mmCIF file of C-alpha atoms in Angstrom:
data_model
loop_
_atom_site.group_PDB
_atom_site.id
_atom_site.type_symbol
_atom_site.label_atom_id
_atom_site.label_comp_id
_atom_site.label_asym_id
_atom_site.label_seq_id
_atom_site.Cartn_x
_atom_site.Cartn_y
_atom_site.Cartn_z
ATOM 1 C CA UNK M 1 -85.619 67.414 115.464
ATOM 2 C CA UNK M 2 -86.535 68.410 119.076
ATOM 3 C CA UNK M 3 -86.541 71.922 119.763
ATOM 4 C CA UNK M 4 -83.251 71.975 121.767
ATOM 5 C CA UNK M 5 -81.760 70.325 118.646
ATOM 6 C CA UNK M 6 -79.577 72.541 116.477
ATOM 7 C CA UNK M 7 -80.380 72.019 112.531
ATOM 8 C CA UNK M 8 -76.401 71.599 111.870
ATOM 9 C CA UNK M 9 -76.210 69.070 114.386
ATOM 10 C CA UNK M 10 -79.535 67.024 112.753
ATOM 11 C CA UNK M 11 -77.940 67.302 109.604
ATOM 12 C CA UNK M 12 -74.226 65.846 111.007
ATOM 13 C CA UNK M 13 -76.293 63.370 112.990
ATOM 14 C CA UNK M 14 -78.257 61.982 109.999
ATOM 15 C CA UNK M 15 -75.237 62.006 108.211
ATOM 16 C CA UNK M 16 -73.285 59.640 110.730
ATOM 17 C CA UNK M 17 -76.335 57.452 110.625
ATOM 18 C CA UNK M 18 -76.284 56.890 107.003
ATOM 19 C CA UNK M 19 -72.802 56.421 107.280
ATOM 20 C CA UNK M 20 -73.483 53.646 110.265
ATOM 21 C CA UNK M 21 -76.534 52.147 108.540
ATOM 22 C CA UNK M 22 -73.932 51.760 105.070
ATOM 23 C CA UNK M 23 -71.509 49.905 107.260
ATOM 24 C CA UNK M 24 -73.629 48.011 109.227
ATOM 25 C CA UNK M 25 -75.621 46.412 105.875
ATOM 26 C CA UNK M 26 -72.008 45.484 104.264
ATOM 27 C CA UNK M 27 -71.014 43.837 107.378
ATOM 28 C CA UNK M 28 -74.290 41.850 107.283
ATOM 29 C CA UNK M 29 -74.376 40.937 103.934
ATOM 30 C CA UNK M 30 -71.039 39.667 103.754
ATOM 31 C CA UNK M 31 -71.081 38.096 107.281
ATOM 32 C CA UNK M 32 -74.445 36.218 105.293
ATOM 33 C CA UNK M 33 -72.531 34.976 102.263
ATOM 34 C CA UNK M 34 -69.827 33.145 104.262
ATOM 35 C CA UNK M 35 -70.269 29.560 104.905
ATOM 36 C CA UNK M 36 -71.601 28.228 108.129
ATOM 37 C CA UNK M 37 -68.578 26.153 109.055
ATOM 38 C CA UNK M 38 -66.238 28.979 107.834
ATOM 39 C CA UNK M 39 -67.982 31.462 110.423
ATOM 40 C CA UNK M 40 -68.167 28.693 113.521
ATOM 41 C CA UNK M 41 -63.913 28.096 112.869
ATOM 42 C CA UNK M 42 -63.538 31.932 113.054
ATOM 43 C CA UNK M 43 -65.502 32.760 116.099
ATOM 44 C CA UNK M 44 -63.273 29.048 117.987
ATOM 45 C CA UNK M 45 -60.181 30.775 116.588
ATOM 46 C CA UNK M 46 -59.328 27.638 114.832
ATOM 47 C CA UNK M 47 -58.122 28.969 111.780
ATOM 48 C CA UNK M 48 -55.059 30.376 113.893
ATOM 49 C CA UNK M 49 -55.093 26.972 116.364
ATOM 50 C CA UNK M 50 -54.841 25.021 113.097
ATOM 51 C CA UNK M 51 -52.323 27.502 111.731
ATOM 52 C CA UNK M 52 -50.105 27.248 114.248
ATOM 53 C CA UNK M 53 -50.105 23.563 114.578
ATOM 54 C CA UNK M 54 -48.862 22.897 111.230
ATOM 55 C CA UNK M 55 -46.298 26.060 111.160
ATOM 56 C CA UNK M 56 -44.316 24.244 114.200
ATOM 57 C CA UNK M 57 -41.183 22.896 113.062
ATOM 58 C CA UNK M 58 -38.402 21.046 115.413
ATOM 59 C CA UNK M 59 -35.131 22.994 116.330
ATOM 60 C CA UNK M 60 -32.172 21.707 118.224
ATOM 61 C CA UNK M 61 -30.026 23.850 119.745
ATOM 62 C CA UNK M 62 -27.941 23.778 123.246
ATOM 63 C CA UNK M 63 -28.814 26.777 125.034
ATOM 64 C CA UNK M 64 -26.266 27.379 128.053
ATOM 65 C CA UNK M 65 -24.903 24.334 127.821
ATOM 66 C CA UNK M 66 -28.622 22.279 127.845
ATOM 67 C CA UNK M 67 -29.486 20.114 124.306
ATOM 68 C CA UNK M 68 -32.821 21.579 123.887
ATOM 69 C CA UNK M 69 -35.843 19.751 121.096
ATOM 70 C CA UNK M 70 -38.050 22.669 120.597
ATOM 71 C CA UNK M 71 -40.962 23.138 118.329
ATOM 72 C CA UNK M 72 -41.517 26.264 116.901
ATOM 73 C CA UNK M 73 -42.826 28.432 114.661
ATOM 74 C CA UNK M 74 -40.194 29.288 111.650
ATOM 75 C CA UNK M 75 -40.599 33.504 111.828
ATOM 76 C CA UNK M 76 -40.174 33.139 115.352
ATOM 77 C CA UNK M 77 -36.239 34.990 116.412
ATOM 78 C CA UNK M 78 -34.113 33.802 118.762
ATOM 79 C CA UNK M 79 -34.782 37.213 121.106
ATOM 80 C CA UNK M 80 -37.998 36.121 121.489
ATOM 81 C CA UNK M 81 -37.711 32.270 121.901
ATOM 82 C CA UNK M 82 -35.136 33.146 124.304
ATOM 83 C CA UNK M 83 -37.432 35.192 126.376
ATOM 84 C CA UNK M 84 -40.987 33.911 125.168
ATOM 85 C CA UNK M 85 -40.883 30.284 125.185
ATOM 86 C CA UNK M 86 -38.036 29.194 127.472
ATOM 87 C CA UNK M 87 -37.995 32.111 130.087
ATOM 88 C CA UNK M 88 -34.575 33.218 130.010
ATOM 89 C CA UNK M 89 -35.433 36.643 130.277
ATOM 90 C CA UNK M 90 -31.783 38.151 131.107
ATOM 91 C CA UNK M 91 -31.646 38.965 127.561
ATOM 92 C CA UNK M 92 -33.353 42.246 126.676
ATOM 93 C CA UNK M 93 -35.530 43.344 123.768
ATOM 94 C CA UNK M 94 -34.891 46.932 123.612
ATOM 95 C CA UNK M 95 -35.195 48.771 119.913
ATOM 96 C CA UNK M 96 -35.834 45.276 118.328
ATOM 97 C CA UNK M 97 -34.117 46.372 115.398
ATOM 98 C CA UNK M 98 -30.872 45.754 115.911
ATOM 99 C CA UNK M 99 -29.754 49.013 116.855
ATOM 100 C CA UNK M 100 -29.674 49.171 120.256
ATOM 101 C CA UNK M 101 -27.070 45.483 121.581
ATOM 102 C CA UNK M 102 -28.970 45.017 124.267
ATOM 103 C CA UNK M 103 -30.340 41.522 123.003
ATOM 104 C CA UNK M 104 -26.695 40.533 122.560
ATOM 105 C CA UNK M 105 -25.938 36.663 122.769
ATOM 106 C CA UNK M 106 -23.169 34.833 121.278
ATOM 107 C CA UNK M 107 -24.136 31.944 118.550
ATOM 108 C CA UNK M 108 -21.082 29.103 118.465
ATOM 109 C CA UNK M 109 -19.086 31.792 120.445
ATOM 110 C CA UNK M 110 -19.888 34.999 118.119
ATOM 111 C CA UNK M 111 -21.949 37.725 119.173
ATOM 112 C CA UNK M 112 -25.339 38.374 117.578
ATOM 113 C CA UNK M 113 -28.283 40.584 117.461
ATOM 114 C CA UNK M 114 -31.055 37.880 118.170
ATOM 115 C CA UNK M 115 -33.979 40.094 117.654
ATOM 116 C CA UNK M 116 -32.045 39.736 114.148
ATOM 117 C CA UNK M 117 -31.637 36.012 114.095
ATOM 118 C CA UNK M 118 -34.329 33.689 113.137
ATOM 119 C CA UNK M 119 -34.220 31.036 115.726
ATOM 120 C CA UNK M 120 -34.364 28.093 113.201
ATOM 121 C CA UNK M 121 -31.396 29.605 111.499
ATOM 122 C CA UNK M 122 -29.624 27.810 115.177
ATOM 123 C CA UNK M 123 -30.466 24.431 114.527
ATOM 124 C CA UNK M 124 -26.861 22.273 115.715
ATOM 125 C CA UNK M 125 -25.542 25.951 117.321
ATOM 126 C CA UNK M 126 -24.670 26.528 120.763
ATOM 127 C CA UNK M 127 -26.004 29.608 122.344
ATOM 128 C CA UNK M 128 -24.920 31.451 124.737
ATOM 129 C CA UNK M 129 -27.181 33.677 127.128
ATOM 130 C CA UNK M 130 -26.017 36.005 130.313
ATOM 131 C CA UNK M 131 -27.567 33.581 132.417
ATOM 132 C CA UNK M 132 -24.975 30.539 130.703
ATOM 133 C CA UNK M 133 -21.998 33.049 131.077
ATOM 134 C CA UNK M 134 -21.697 32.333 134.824
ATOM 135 C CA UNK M 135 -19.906 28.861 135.937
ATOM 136 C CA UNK M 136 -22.785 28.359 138.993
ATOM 137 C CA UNK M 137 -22.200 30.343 141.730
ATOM 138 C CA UNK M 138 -18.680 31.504 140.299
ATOM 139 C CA UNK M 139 -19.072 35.065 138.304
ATOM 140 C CA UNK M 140 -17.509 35.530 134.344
ATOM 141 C CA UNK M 141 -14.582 37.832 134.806
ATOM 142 C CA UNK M 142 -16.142 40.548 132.573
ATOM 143 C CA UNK M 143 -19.202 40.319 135.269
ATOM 144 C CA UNK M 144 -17.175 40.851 138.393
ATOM 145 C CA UNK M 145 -15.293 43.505 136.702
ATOM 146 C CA UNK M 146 -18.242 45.029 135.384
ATOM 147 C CA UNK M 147 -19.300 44.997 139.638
ATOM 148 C CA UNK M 148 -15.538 46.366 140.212
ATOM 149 C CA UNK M 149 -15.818 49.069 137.942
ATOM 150 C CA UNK M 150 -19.896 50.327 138.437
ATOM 151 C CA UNK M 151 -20.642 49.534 134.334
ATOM 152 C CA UNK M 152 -23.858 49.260 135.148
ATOM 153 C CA UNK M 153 -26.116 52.134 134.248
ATOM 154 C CA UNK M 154 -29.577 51.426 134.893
ATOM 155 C CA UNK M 155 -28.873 47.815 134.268
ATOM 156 C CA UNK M 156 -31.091 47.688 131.643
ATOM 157 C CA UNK M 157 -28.539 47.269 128.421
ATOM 158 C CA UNK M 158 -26.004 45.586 130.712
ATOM 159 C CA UNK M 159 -26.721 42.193 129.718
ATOM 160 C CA UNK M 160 -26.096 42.736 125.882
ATOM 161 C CA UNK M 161 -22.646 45.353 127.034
ATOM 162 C CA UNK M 162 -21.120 42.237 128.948
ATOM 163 C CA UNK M 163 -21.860 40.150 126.133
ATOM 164 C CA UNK M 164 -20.232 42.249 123.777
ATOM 165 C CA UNK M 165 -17.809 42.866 126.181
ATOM 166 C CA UNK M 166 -16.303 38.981 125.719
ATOM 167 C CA UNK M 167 -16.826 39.070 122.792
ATOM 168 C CA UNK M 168 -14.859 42.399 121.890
ATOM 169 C CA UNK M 169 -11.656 40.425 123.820
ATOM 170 C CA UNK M 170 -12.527 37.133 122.060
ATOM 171 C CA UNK M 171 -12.525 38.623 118.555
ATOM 172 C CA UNK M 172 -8.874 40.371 119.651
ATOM 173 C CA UNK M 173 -10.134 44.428 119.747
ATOM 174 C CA UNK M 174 -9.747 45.564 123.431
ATOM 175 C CA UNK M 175 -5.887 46.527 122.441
ATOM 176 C CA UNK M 176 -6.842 50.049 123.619
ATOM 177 C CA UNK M 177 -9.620 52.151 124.936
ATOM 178 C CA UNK M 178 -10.487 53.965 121.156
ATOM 179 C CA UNK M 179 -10.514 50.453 119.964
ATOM 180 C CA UNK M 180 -12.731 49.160 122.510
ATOM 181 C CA UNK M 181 -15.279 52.150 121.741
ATOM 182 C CA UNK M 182 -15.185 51.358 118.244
ATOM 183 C CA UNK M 183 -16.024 47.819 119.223
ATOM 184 C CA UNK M 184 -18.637 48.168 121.590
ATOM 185 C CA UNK M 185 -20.601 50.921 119.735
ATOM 186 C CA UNK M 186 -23.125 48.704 118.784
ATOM 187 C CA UNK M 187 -24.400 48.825 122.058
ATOM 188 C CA UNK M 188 -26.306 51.883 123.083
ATOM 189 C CA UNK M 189 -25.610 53.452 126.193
ATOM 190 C CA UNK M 190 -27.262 56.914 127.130
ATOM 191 C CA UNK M 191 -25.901 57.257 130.658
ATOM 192 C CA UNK M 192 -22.479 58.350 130.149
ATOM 193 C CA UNK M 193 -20.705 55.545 131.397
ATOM 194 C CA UNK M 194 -18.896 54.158 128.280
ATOM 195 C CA UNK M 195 -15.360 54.909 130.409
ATOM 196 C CA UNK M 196 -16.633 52.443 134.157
ATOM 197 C CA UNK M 197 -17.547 49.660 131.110
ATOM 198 C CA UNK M 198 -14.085 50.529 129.691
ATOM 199 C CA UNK M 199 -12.277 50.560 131.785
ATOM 200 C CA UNK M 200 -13.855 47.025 133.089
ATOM 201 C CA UNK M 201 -13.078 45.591 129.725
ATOM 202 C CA UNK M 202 -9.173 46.691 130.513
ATOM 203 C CA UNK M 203 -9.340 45.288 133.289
ATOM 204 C CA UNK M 204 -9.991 41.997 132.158
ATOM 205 C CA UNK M 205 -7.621 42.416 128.956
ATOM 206 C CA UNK M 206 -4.924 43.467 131.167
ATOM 207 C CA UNK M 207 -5.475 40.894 133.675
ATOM 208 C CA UNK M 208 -5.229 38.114 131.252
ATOM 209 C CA UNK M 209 -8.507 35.757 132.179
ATOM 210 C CA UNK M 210 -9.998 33.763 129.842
ATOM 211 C CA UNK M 211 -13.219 34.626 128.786
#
């Protein structure tokens, strides 16, 4: 102990050393009873290289209208494929639990939470992303009315509410505004503009397009 050194601090610095020494020797010791090879693959990261190359299985799905042949790994969802492995990043991970819509895609023409969906549980489907909803250069209805009638929020969730949007017409439940509420409260909006998206959704009821 210097003579700056207060004896409670000594004592609290011994301690931590003891403490450090303790963890330090168990690290060692069982860092020296693991085999060579064992502690080489670790520090390459093969074990997870390895891993991963036998956890790939094929998937094909047509995304947007393309027949994809994907490999991938089973836990992966489709939110994340989607967004991860094939770029098509229109589709938003927001709560990730299914709470929030704004992941919303449509699987063989029905709407789904895809942070929900395992991806390999698409293999034969069609899926459907914002960026497929378009015919080229030629808006969906629901997205020119959504322009029409400012639905748009911040933007962020708008995706997943004009995919739920078809689908609420598609399924037969945009009869009436309540009914349209009921039907799109799956997506989460916190702006106060459920009546623009609405009355959007109206719109295209009312104005007979196909969707």
């Amino acid at each position: 102990m210097t003579d700056q050194q207060h004896p409670d601090e000594s004592a609290e610095n011994s301690g931590a050393s003891r403490r450090d020494f303790l963890k330090q020797s168990s690290i060692m010791a069982a860092f020296a009873m693991t085999p060579p090879a064992a502690v080489t693959a670790v520090e390459k990261g093969l074990h997870e290289r390895v891993a991963t190359r036998f956890e790939q299985m094929p998937l094909r799905v047509t995304i947007n209208g393309t027949a994809q042949q994907l490999n991938i790994e089973p836990r992966v969802t489709l939110l994340d494929l989607l967004r991860e492995q094939l770029n098509l990043t229109g589709t938003k991970k927001g709560c990730d639990h299914g709470q929030c819509g704004a992941c919303t895609v449509h699987v063989d023409g029905t709407r789904v939470n895809s942070c929900l969906t395992l991806a390999m549980t698409t293999e034969g489907c069609k899926v459907t992303t914002i960026e497929g909803l378009a015919d080229g250069d030629q808006l969906h209805p629901m997205q020119e009315a959504f322009i029409k009638h400012d639905g748009f929020q911040c933007g962020y969730c708008t995706p997943g509410q004009i995919m739920s949007a078809v689908a609420c017409i598609r399924e037969g439940h945009a009869d009436g505004p309540d009914e349209i509420r009921e039907y799109m409260s799956g997506n989460i909006c916190r702006c106060g503009a459920y009546s623009n998206i609405v009355d959007a959704i109206m719109d295209v009821k009312q104005g007979g397009q196909k969707v």
